[in-house]
Coordinates of C-alpha atoms in Angstrom, one line a residue:
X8 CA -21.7 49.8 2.6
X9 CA -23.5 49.4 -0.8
X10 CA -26.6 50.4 -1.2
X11 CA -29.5 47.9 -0.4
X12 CA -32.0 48.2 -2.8
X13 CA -31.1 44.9 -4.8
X14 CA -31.3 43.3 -0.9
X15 CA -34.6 45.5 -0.4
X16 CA -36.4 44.2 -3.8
X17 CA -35.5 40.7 -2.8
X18 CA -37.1 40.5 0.7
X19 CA -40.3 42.2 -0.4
X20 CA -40.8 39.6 -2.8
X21 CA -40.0 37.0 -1.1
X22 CA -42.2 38.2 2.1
X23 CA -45.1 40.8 1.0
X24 CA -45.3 39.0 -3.0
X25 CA -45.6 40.5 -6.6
X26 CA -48.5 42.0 -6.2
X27 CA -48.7 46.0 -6.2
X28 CA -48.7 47.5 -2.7
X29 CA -51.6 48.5 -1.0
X30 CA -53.5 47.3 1.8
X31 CA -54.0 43.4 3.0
X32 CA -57.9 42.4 3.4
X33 CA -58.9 39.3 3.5
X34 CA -55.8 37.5 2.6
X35 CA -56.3 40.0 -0.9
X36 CA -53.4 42.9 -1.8
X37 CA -55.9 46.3 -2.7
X38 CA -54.1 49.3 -4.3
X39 CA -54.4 52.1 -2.9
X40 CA -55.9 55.4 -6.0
X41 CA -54.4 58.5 -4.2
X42 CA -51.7 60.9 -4.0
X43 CA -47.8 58.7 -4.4
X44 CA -46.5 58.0 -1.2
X45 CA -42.5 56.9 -0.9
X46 CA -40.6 54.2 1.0
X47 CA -37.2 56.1 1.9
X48 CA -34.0 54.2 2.8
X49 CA -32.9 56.2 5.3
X50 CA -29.1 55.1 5.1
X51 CA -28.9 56.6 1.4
X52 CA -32.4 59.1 1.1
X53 CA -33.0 56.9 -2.3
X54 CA -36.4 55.9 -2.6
X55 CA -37.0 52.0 -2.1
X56 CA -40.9 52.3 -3.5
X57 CA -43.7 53.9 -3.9
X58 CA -47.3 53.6 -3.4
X59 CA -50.6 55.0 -3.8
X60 CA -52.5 56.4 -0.8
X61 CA -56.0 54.4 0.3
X62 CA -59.5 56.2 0.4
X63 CA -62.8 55.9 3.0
X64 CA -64.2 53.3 0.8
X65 CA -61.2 50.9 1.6
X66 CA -61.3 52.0 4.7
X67 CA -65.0 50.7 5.0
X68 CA -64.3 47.6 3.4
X69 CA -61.3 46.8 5.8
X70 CA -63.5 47.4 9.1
X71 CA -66.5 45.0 7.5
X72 CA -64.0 42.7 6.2
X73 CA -62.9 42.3 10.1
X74 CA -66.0 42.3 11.5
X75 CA -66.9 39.1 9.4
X76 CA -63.4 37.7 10.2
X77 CA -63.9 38.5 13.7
X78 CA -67.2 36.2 13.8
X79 CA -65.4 33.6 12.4
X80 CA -62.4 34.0 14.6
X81 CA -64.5 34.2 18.1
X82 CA -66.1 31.2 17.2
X83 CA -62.7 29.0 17.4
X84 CA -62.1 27.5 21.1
X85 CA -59.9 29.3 23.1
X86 CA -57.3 26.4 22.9
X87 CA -57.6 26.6 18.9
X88 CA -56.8 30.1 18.6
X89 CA -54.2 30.0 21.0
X90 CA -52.5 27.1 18.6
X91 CA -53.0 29.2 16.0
X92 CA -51.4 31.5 17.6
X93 CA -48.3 29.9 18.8
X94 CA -47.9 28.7 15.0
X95 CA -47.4 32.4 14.6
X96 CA -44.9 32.6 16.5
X97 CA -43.2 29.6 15.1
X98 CA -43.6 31.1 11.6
X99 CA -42.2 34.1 12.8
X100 CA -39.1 32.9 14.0
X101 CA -38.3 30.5 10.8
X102 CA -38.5 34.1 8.9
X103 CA -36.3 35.7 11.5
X104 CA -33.5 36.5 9.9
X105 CA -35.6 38.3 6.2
X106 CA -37.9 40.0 8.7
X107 CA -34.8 41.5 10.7
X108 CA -33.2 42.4 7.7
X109 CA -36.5 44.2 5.6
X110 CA -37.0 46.3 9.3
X111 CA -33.8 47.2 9.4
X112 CA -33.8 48.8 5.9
X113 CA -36.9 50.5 6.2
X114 CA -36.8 51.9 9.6
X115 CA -32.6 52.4 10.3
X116 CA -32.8 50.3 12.8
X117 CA -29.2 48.7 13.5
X118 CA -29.5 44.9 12.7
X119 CA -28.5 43.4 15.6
X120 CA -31.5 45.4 17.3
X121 CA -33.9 44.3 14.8
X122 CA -33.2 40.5 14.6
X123 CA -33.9 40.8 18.5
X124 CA -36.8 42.4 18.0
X125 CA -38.5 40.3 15.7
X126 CA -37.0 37.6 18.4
X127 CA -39.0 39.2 21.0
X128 CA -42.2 39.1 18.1
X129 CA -42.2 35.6 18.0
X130 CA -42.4 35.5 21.8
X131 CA -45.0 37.7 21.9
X132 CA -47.1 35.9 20.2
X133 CA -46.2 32.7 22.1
X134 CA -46.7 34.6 25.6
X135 CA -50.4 35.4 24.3
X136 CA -51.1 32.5 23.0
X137 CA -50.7 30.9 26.5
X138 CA -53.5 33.4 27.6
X139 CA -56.1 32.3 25.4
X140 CA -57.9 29.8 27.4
X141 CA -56.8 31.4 31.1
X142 CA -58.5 34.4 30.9
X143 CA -61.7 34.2 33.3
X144 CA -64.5 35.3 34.6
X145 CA -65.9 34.9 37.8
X146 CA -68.5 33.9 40.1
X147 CA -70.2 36.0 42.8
X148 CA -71.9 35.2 46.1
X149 CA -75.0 37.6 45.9
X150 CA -78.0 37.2 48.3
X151 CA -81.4 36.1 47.2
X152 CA -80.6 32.4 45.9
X153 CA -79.6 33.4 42.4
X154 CA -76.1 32.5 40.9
X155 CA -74.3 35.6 39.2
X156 CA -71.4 35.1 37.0
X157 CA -69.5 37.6 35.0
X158 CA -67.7 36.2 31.2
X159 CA -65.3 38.3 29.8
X160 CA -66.2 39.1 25.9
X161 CA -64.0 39.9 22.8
X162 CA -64.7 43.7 21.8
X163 CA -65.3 43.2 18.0
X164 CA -62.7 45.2 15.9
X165 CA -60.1 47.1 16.9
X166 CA -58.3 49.8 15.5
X167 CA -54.5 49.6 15.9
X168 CA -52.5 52.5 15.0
X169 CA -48.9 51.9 14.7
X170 CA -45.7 54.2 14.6
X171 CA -42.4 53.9 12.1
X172 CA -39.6 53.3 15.6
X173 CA -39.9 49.7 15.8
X174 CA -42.5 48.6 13.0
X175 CA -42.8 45.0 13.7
X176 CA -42.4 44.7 17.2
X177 CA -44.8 48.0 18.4
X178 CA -47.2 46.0 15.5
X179 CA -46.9 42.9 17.2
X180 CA -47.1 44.0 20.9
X181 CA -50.4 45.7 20.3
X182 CA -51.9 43.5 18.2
X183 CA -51.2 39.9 20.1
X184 CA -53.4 40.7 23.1
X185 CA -56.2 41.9 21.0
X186 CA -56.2 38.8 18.8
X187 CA -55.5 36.6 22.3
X188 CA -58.9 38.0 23.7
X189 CA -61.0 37.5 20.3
X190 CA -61.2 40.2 18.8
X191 CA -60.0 41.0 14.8
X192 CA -57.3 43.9 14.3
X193 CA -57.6 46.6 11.8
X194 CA -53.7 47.5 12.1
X195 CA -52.4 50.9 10.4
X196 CA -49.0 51.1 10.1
X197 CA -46.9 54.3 9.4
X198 CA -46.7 55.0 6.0
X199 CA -43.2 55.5 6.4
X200 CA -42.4 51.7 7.3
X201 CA -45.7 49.3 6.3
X202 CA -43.6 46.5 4.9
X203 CA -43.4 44.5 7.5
X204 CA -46.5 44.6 9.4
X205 CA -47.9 43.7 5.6
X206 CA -45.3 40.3 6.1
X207 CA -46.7 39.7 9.7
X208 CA -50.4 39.9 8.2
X209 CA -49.2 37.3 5.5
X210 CA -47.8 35.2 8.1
X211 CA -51.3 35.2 10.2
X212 CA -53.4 33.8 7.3
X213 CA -50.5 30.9 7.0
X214 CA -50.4 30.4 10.5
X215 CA -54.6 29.3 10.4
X216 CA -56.2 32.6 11.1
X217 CA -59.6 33.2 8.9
X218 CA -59.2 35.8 6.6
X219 CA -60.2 39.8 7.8
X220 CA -58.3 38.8 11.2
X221 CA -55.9 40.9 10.6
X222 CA -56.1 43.4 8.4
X223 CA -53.4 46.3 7.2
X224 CA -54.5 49.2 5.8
X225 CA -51.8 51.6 4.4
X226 CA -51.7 55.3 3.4
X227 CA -51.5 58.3 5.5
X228 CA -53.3 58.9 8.6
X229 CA -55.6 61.7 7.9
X230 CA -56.9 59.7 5.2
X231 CA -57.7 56.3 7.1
X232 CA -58.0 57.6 11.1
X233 CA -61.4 59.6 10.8
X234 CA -63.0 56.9 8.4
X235 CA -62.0 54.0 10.9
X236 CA -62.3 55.5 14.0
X237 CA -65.9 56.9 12.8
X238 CA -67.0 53.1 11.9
X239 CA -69.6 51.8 14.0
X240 CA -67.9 48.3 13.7
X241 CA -64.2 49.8 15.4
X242 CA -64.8 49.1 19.3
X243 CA -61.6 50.5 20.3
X244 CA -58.6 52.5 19.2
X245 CA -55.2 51.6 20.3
X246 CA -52.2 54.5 19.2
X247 CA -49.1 54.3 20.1
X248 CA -47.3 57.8 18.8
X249 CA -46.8 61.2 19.4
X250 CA -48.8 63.1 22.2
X251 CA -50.3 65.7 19.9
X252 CA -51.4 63.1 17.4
X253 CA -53.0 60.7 20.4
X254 CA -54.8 63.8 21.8
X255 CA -56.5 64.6 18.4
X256 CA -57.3 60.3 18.4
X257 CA -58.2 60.3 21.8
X258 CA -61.2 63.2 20.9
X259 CA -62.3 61.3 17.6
X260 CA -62.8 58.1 19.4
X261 CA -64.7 60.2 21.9
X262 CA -67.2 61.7 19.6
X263 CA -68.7 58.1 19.2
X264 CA -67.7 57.5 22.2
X265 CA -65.4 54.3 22.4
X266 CA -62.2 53.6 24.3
X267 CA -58.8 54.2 23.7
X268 CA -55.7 52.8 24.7
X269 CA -52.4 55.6 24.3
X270 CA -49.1 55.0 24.5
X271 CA -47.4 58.7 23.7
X272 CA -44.1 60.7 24.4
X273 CA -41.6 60.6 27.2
X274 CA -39.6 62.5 29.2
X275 CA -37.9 60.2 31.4
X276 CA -35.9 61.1 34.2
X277 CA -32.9 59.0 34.7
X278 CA -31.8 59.7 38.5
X279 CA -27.9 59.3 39.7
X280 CA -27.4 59.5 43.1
X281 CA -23.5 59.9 44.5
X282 CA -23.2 56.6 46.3
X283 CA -24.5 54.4 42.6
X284 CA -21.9 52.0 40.9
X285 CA -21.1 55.4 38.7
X286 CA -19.4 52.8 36.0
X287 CA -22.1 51.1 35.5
X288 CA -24.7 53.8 35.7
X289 CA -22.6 55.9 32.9
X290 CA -22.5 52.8 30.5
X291 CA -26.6 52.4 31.3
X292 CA -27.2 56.2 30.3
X293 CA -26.0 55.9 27.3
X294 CA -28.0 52.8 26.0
X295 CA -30.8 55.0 28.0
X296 CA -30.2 57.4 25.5
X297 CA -29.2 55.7 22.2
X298 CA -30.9 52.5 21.9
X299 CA -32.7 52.7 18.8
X300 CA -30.9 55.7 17.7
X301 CA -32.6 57.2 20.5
X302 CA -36.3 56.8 18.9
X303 CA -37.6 55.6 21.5
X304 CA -40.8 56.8 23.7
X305 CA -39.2 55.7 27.0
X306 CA -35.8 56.9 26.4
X307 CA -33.7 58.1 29.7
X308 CA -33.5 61.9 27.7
X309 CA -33.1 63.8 30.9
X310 CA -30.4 62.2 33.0
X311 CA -30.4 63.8 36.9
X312 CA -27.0 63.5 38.8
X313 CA -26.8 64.7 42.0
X314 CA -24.1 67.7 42.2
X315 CA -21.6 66.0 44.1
X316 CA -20.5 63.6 41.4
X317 CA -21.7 65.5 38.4
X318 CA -19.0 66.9 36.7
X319 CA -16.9 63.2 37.0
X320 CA -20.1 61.0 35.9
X321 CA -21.0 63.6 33.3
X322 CA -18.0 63.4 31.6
X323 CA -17.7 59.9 31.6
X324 CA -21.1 59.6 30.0
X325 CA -19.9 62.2 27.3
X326 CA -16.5 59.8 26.7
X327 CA -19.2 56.8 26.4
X328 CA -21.4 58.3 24.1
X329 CA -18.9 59.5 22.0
X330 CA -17.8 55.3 21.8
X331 CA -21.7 54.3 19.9
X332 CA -21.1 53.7 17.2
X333 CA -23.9 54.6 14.4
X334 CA -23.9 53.2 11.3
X335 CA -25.9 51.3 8.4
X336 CA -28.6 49.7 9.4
X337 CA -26.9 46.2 7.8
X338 CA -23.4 46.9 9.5
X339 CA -23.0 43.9 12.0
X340 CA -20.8 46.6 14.1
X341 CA -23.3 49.6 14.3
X342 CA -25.3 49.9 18.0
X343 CA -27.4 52.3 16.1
X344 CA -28.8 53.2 12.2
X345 CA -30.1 56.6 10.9
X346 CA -32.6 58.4 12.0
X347 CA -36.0 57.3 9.9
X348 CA -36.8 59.8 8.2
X349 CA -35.8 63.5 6.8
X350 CA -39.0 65.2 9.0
X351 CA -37.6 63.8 12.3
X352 CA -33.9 64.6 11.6
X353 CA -34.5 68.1 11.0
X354 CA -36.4 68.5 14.5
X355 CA -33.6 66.8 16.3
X356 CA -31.0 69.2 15.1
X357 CA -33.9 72.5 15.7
X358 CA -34.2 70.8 19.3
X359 CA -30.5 70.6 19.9
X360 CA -29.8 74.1 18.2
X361 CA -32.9 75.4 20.5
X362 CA -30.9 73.9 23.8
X363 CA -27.5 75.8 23.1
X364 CA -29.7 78.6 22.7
X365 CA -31.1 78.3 25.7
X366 CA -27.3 78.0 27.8
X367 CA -27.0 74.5 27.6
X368 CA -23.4 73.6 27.0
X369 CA -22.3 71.2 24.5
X370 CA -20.2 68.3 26.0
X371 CA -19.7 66.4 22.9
X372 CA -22.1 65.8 19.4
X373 CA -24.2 68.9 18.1
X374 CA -26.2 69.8 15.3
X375 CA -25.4 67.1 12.6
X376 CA -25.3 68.5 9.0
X377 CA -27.5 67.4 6.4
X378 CA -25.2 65.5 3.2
X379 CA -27.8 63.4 1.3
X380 CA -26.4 60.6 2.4
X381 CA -28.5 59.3 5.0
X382 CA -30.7 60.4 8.1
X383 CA -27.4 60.1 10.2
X384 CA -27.2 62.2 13.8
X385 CA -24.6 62.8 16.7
X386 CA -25.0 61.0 19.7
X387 CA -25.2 64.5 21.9
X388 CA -24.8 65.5 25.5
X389 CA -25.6 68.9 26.5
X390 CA -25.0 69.7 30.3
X391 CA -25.6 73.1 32.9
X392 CA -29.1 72.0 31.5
X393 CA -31.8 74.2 33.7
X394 CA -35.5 71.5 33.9
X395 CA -37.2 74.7 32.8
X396 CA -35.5 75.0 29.6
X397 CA -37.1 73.6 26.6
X398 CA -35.1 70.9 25.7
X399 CA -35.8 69.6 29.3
X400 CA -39.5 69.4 28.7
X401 CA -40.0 68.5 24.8
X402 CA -39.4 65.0 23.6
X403 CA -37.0 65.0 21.1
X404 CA -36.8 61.8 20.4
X405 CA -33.0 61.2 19.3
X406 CA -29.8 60.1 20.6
X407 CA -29.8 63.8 23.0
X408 CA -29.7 63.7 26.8
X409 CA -29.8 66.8 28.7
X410 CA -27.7 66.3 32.4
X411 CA -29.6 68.2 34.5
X412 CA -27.5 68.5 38.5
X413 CA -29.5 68.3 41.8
X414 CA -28.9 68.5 45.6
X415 CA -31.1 66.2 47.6
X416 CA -33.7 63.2 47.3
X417 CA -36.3 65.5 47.5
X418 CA -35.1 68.1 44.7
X419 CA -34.4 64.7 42.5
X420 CA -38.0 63.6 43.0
X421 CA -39.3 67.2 42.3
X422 CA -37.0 67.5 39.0
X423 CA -38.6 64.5 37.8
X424 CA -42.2 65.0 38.5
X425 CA -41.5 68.2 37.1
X426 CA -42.8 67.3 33.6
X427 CA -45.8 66.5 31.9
X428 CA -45.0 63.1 31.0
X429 CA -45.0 60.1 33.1
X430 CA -43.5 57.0 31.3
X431 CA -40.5 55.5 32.5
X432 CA -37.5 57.0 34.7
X433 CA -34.7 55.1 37.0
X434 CA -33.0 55.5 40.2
X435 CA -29.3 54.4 40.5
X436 CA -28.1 54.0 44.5
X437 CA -26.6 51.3 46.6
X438 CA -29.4 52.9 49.2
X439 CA -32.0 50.3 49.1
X440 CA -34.8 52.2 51.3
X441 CA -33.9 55.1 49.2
X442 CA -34.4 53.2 46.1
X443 CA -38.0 52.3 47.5
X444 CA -39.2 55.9 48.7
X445 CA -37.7 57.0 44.9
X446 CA -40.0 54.7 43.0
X447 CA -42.6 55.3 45.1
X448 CA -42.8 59.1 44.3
X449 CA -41.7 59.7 41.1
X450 CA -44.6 59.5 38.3
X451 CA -44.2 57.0 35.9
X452 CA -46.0 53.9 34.9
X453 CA -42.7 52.1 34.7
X454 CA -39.2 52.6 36.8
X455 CA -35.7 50.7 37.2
X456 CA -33.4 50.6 39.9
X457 CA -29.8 50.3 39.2
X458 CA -30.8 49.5 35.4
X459 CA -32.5 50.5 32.6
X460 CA -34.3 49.9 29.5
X461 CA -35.0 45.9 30.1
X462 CA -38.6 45.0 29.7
X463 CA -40.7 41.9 29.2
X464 CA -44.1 41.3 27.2
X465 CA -45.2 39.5 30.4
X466 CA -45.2 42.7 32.3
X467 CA -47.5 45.8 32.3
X468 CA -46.2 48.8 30.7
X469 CA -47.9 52.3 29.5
X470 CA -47.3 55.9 31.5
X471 CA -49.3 58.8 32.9
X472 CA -50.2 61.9 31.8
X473 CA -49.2 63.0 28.9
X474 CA -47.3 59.7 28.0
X475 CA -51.2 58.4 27.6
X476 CA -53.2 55.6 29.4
X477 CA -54.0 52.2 29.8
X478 CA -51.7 49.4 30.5
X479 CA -50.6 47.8 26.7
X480 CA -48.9 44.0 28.0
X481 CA -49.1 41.6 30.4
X482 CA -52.1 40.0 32.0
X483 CA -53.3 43.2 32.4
X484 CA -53.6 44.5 29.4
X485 CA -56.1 41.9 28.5
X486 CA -58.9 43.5 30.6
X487 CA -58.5 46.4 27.4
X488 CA -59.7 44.0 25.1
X489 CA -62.9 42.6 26.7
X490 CA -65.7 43.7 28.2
X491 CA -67.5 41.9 31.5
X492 CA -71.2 41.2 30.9
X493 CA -72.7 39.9 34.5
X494 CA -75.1 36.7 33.9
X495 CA -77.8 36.4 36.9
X496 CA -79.7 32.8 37.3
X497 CA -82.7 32.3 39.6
X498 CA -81.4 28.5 41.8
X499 CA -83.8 28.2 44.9
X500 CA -86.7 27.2 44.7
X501 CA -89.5 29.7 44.7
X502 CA -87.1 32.4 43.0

């Protein structure tokens, strides 16, 4: 496919504007005046554009400027910022298709998985938007004749720290509830994809929000995390990223100290038992493993099949994954694009190397050479995988499952627990009490049953452990972005 630079120019113009890139504040672009940072396709390694790195100082100015937009943005009725943001949403989805197409450029991602993505944006914001004025507090029967009611406040400004997987969407996911509750959103995108949380900024200001509402700041993280996180006026930092990066946030925000909401790394066990539909369960692992080129956090890397059936269903998995296809990101054929970026493709092919080191067997992919031609990997299955090898316990965070064999329901449960994540797993049986007792003991904030990957904004979802805490959607996320203050009034007479 040609290359998509003319395509690339285009959509930035026509979604982020002429100016020169640099960080949104206040409906204002603001170069950045450090070190050159690069856009990189990752279908061809050419570099799409470049920018200059931010400082502390507009850092600083980013956090104030959403502290004032944040008073102005509290003080709408509930009902007005929920129209606000439902226009959002609507604007969203009239720039559907340019928003798919910019995200799949910058990030790899395979078209068709981007245009459902920014789909699944617009909804987002329409879900939360339905929130805004159905979020209550409460009132409590105390003795002594005085009425006590709780109200649920907006936190001030939050800090939302965004990785380069799915741009728009992880953007959009996090930043929704915040707005929902009240509060204004610092958001920092990777500098690897800013583009089109930049676009989605644009779009706020257009859809009625007051300026420093949302606000992007771009450059690298070590120059914008300390000087936000550090800011008096941040009230809470949400990251969604690795688990090495989240624990060095998690003890920055706790100098201060303020709260953080992590979504980290994964592990996930996907569990085949002998008596599953093994069709379906074989054509489920693979989209476990691959969907998004497998950079994804709650991937179904370490598939468990119990030793019965292991040698059939593993192969039919290998023949499957050998069937995705990966190709550009703008190929209306491809199930998945390139790997993002040059740093990540060499530690997938270390981790797969570092598995056939260890006695893992290769089944069908491997190490996938380097060309300069784009980030492009194998689809890989290694099997005889041992849980105690490496490549059982590291996230690798590619298309690579390891097919690890068990015995019993109890070995299964241990296998999985086995780990120190706890994001997402499955469990494939026609058993339904053993489905039950399954979910019930494996740790994970999230598990399937004769499925995987589906998920819904409306529902809860974060892990354990070292795959972080908190809960980031659903109803219950929005308790993570208020806080309860308890009102006591004297009512009988004498009090």
């Amino acid at each position: 496919m040609e290359n998509s630079s003319s395509e690339f120019n285009s959509l930035v113009q026509s979604l982020i504007g002429a100016e020169a890139m640099g960080s949104y504040i206040a409906g204002e672009m603001v170069p950045g005046d450090g070190a050159t940072l690069s856009l990189v396709d990752p279908a061809s390694e050419q570099t799409l554009l470049q920018f200059a790195d931010t400082n502390a100082d507009v850092v600083g100015a980013a956090v104030r400027s959403c502290h004032d937009g944040q008073k102005h943005w509290a003080a709408f009725s509930a009902q007005r910022r929920g129209e606000v943001m439902a226009q959002l949403g609507k604007l969203i989805q009239r720039d559907a298709e340019p928003l798919a197409r910019l995200e799949a450029i910058t990030s790899g991602k395979a078209i068709k998985a981007a245009r459902a993505q920014v789909a699944a944006v617009a909804e987002i914001f329409r879900y939360y938007a339905g929130w805004t004025d159905k979020f209550l507090g409460n009132v409590i029967p105390v003795p002594g004749g005085q009425l006590n009611y709780t109200l649920r406040e907006p936190l001030g400004v939050v800090l939302a720290i965004t990785p380069w997987n799915s741009p728009i969407y992880l953007a959009a996911w996090n930043v929704a509830p915040a707005l929902a509750m009240g509060n204004s959103v610092l958001l920092k995108p990777s500098e690897l994809t800013p583009l089109t949380a930049l676009a989605m900024a644009r779009l706020a200001r257009e859809a009625g929000m007051p300026a420093g509402t949302l606000n992007v700041v771009n450059g690298l993280g070590k120059t914008i995390g300390d000087a936000a996180i550090s800011n008096r006026l941040v009230k809470k930092v949400v990251f969604v990223g690795s688990t090495q990066t989240g624990r060095a946030v998690n003890a920055a925000a706790a100098q201060r100290p303020i709260s953080c909401l992590l979504e980290l790394g994964g592990k996930s066990a996907n569990i085949v038992f002998d008596d599953a539909d093994l069709v379906r369960a074989a054509q489920a692992a693979v989209i476990a493993a691959c969907a998004n080129t497998g950079q994804n956090c709650a991937a179904g890397s370490r598939l468990l099949v119990q030793r019965g059936v292991y040698d059939e269903f593993v192969a039919a998995v290998g023949e499957a994954i050998a069937d995705y296809r990966i190709g550009h990101p703008l190929d209306e054929s491809a199930e998945g694009g390139p790997i993002n970026n040059r740093a990540q493709f060499d530690r997938i092919n270390r981790m797969v190397e570092m598995g056939l080191s260890e006695g893992a067997e290769l089944l069908t992919g491997g190490v996938s050479e380097a060309t300069g031609n784009g980030f492009y990997v194998k689809p890989t299955v290694l099997k005889h995988v041992r849980n105690d090898m490496r490549i059982a316990r590291e996230e690798v965070f590619g298309p690579v499952v390891v097919a690890i064999p068990f015995d019993t329901e109890a070995e299964a449960i241990a296998i999985a627990n086995d780990s120190e994540f706890g994001l997402a797993g499955a469990v494939w049986t026609r058993d339904v009490a053993r489905a039950h007792r399954v979910v019930a003991k494996v740790n994970a904030g999230l598990l399937w049953v004769n499925m995987y990957r589906d998920m819904h904004v409306a529902t809860p979802f974060g892990g354990n452990d070292s795959s972080g805490y908190g809960r980031s959607s659903g109803a219950e996320c929005l308790y993570e972005y208020t806080r309860t203050k308890s009102v006591w009034v004297p009512i009988a007479e004498g009090c």
